[in-house]
Amino acid sequence: MKSNPPSLDSDGLDRSALPAHLAMIMDGNGRWAQKKLMNRVKGHEQGADTVRMVVRTCREIGIACLTLYAFSTENWQRPKTEVAALMALLKKFLVAERAEMQVNNIRFHVIGEQERLPADVRDEIQRTRDATKTNNGMVLSLALSYGGRAEIVRAVREIAADVQNGRLRADAITEDTLIGHLYTAGMPDPELLIRTSGEMRISNFLLWQIAYAELFITPTLWPDFTREELIDILKQYQARDRRFGRV
Ligand code: IPE
Ligand code: IPE
Ligand code: MG
């Protein structure tokens, strides 16, 4: 049977072939600021505007799930002042964006070690999650104090406890068992991973989940990333041949 013609919009994007889950490594804020002889924190502030634009754009074009890498387990090793500035910015973002998430029917989710975050940030996360929990237009998932290896270790510990308590047989453990214990349980794997600022690495992001993601690395620094570039990358994604090991 012939399928329907692609629903190409005026921007050339096929709305029927979008990634259900888009993941982004938001990198290059510090270099953006340094190039302008400004403090790195200015780069993070500018980067927050890009976050707003990307969330809005993804919601508008119909991406079901957007995961943004905002703070890694390794980022705790940055200078205290920068970590504090990032946490303050995060809090400000949550307070400011909650209303728009409501209007746009966005459900807020967090992946990562939330227990390591400052109490005031945890409170705002909880408020945002509660306020948006029945929304179903898009899931916005922020990776905060997130590390892919730590996530897998945590899952393995939970599974081991189930085996120890006799709730699960070791030989009954499958890929789905592990998937069910990841922070991303219930979400599809990202089909597309975009990293800004040109670094050719994964930096401990979604190690399990990106097994078959299409990778796209752009030299653009995160604060300079635009809606046009995002749509262009999505179009390139749609033109790729995803073979999944087959011919
Ligand atoms: C990304 O920008 C934001 C975080 C990692 C929190 P960076 O701060 O890593 O910017 P660069 O890579 O130093 O330019
Ligand atoms: C990855 O960026 C983490 C986030 C974007 C939150 P980093 O700037 O921390 O990664 P490296 O140091 O280049 O690997
Ligand atoms: Mg960086």
Short mmCIF file of N, CA and C and ligand atoms in Angstrom, two decimals, residues 26-31 40 75 78 195 197 199 201, ligand 3:
data_model
loop_
_atom_site.label_atom_id
_atom_site.label_comp_id
_atom_site.label_asym_id
_atom_site.label_seq_id
_atom_site.Cartn_x
_atom_site.Cartn_y
_atom_site.Cartn_z
N MET A 26 23.87 20.88 25.14
CA MET A 26 23.93 22.35 24.98
C MET A 26 25.32 22.81 25.39
N ASP A 27 26.22 22.91 24.43
CA ASP A 27 27.61 23.20 24.78
C ASP A 27 28.10 24.48 24.10
N GLY A 28 29.02 25.16 24.77
CA GLY A 28 29.68 26.32 24.16
C GLY A 28 29.33 27.66 24.79
N ASN A 29 28.61 27.64 25.89
CA ASN A 29 28.26 28.91 26.55
C ASN A 29 29.50 29.68 27.00
N GLY A 30 30.44 28.96 27.61
CA GLY A 30 31.65 29.60 28.14
C GLY A 30 32.47 30.23 27.04
N ARG A 31 32.68 29.49 25.97
CA ARG A 31 33.47 30.03 24.85
C ARG A 31 32.76 31.20 24.18
N ARG A 40 32.09 33.87 31.87
CA ARG A 40 31.41 32.67 31.37
C ARG A 40 29.92 32.65 31.72
N ASN A 75 30.21 18.23 35.82
CA ASN A 75 30.18 19.70 35.95
C ASN A 75 30.26 20.17 37.41
N ARG A 78 33.42 22.08 38.36
CA ARG A 78 33.71 23.46 37.94
C ARG A 78 33.85 24.35 39.16
N ARG A 195 24.70 18.02 19.23
CA ARG A 195 25.63 18.68 20.15
C ARG A 195 26.11 19.96 19.48
N SER A 197 28.72 23.39 19.53
CA SER A 197 30.09 23.83 19.83
C SER A 197 31.19 22.92 19.30
N GLU A 199 32.39 19.87 19.65
CA GLU A 199 33.14 18.80 20.31
C GLU A 199 32.61 17.44 19.85
N ARG A 201 32.27 14.48 21.03
CA ARG A 201 32.17 13.50 22.12
C ARG A 201 30.78 13.52 22.74
MG MG B 3 31.50 22.71 27.40
#
